[in-house]
């Protein structure tokens, strides 16, 4: 794994490498194989993460015909508190974003959303890409998972973490 990441000309700090290694091993255990594109997507996501921020602990979504989409998220705050939030929305994506915004207290406007598959099969790694706006400034993020809704939540949460990181830098 280390050689593969080095061949991509990406440098990870030891903690980042450990995080990438664990995620790659978990994916390999599920699938039985791993592609260079999957390693690259995981590595890119880890490199884009601010050092301090909110972490997704769990996500539960309710969707279906004749059901108001809803989501429950459990997050770890930057100061270590566990926060649970529930919200409904027009779609599962909207419900997830509303629940995350409620939990963090940061409201960002989701301008664009896309999802693409990095590999194929029923246990394929997919990548959610979002463009969000906060006070007329855009943030673009990507996050990957074998679950589309989890990737969406991670990308949205990463955008919030980037906004918070920018705010902290301005205050320093």
XYZ file of C-alpha atoms in Angstrom:
172
model
C 0.000 0.000 0.000
C 2.810 2.404 0.904
C 4.508 1.821 -2.465
C 1.240 2.298 -4.345
C 0.593 5.637 -2.613
C 4.190 6.738 -3.193
C 3.878 5.822 -6.886
C 0.911 8.213 -7.062
C 3.246 10.932 -5.749
C 1.121 11.513 -2.682
C 2.655 12.128 0.724
C 0.765 11.188 3.850
C 1.707 11.945 7.435
C 2.026 8.795 9.584
C -1.472 9.199 11.062
C -2.952 9.803 7.615
C -1.183 6.736 6.241
C -2.538 4.611 9.093
C -6.052 5.856 8.376
C -5.648 5.121 4.639
C -4.154 1.699 5.327
C -7.037 0.707 7.625
C -9.676 1.843 5.128
C -7.927 0.075 2.248
C -7.617 -3.154 4.281
C -11.296 -2.962 5.276
C -12.301 -2.504 1.633
C -10.042 -5.389 0.577
C -11.621 -7.657 3.202
C -15.090 -6.860 1.830
C -14.241 -7.207 -1.856
C -11.282 -9.585 -2.009
C -9.492 -7.222 -4.389
C -8.612 -3.552 -4.644
C -7.883 -1.238 -7.551
C -5.364 1.592 -7.788
C -8.250 4.027 -8.403
C -9.797 3.037 -5.073
C -6.508 3.558 -3.227
C -6.167 6.948 -4.891
C -9.733 8.019 -3.998
C -9.271 7.043 -0.346
C -5.879 8.784 -0.211
C -7.219 11.962 -1.838
C -10.101 12.086 0.640
C -7.744 11.771 3.612
C -5.402 14.431 2.235
C -8.317 16.873 1.790
C -9.540 16.537 5.389
C -8.767 19.413 7.749
C -6.776 18.322 10.813
C -9.591 19.045 13.260
C -13.295 18.779 12.645
C -16.497 16.837 12.988
C -16.456 13.057 12.429
C -19.312 10.871 11.233
C -20.009 8.072 13.715
C -23.199 6.694 12.192
C -25.954 7.477 9.745
C -29.474 6.085 9.437
C -31.821 7.057 6.619
C -35.491 6.333 6.055
C -36.593 6.475 2.435
C -39.247 4.886 0.285
C -42.482 5.424 -1.577
C -45.003 7.499 0.363
C -42.477 8.125 3.153
C -41.007 11.494 4.062
C -37.231 11.032 3.725
C -35.520 11.340 7.106
C -32.021 10.921 8.477
C -30.412 10.494 11.859
C -26.718 11.270 12.206
C -24.388 10.737 15.110
C -21.284 12.919 15.002
C -18.236 13.454 17.166
C -17.640 17.185 17.604
C -14.153 18.727 17.416
C -14.125 18.892 21.241
C -15.029 15.201 21.593
C -18.751 15.424 22.352
C -21.137 12.989 20.682
C -24.073 14.754 19.026
C -27.178 13.079 17.569
C -29.487 14.907 15.200
C -32.568 13.954 13.187
C -34.086 15.771 10.246
C -36.501 15.275 7.378
C -36.041 16.542 3.859
C -37.281 16.437 0.291
C -34.836 13.589 -0.473
C -32.447 11.362 1.452
C -29.585 13.706 0.512
C -31.533 16.724 1.762
C -32.431 14.935 5.020
C -28.790 13.957 5.615
C -27.555 17.498 4.957
C -30.270 18.984 7.200
C -29.377 16.586 10.045
C -25.660 17.358 9.742
C -26.348 21.109 9.624
C -28.528 20.812 12.727
C -25.860 18.850 14.612
C -22.973 21.152 13.704
C -24.827 24.454 13.786
C -23.282 25.313 10.402
C -25.616 25.773 7.452
C -24.031 25.508 4.039
C -25.945 25.630 0.768
C -25.545 22.523 -1.403
C -25.156 23.864 -4.938
C -24.120 20.734 -6.806
C -24.042 17.034 -6.062
C -22.804 14.094 -8.088
C -22.035 10.476 -7.449
C -19.838 8.201 -9.512
C -18.598 4.674 -9.191
C -14.844 4.174 -8.904
C -15.071 0.412 -9.390
C -17.847 -1.977 -10.392
C -19.962 -4.585 -8.685
C -22.387 -4.637 -5.782
C -19.597 -3.812 -3.302
C -18.073 -1.061 -5.409
C -16.419 2.035 -4.039
C -18.312 5.139 -5.060
C -17.477 8.796 -4.707
C -19.799 11.670 -3.812
C -18.716 15.074 -5.014
C -20.334 18.257 -3.782
C -20.041 21.957 -4.284
C -21.343 23.911 -1.330
C -21.518 27.607 -0.572
C -21.043 29.440 2.696
C -21.288 33.247 2.739
C -20.715 33.458 -1.032
C -17.577 31.258 -0.899
C -17.579 27.889 -2.591
C -16.190 24.662 -1.187
C -15.727 21.523 -3.304
C -15.257 18.153 -1.662
C -15.229 14.463 -2.506
C -15.666 11.490 -0.223
C -15.866 7.798 -0.944
C -17.613 4.764 0.489
C -19.278 1.582 -0.688
C -22.494 3.241 0.504
C -23.766 6.201 -1.509
C -25.517 7.859 1.441
C -22.453 7.537 3.674
C -20.243 9.053 0.960
C -22.737 11.922 0.661
C -22.705 12.538 4.421
C -18.898 12.417 4.548
C -18.529 14.867 1.639
C -21.016 17.306 3.189
C -19.364 17.031 6.596
C -15.937 17.580 5.018
C -17.265 20.804 3.442
C -18.403 21.977 6.881
C -14.993 21.087 8.340
C -13.267 23.086 5.599
C -15.537 26.081 6.326
C -14.741 25.813 10.040
C -11.027 25.536 9.274
C -11.175 28.694 7.137
C -13.028 30.555 9.912
C -10.398 29.443 12.462
C -7.572 30.610 10.168
C -9.190 34.039 9.817
C -9.476 34.357 13.599
C -5.802 33.576 14.184
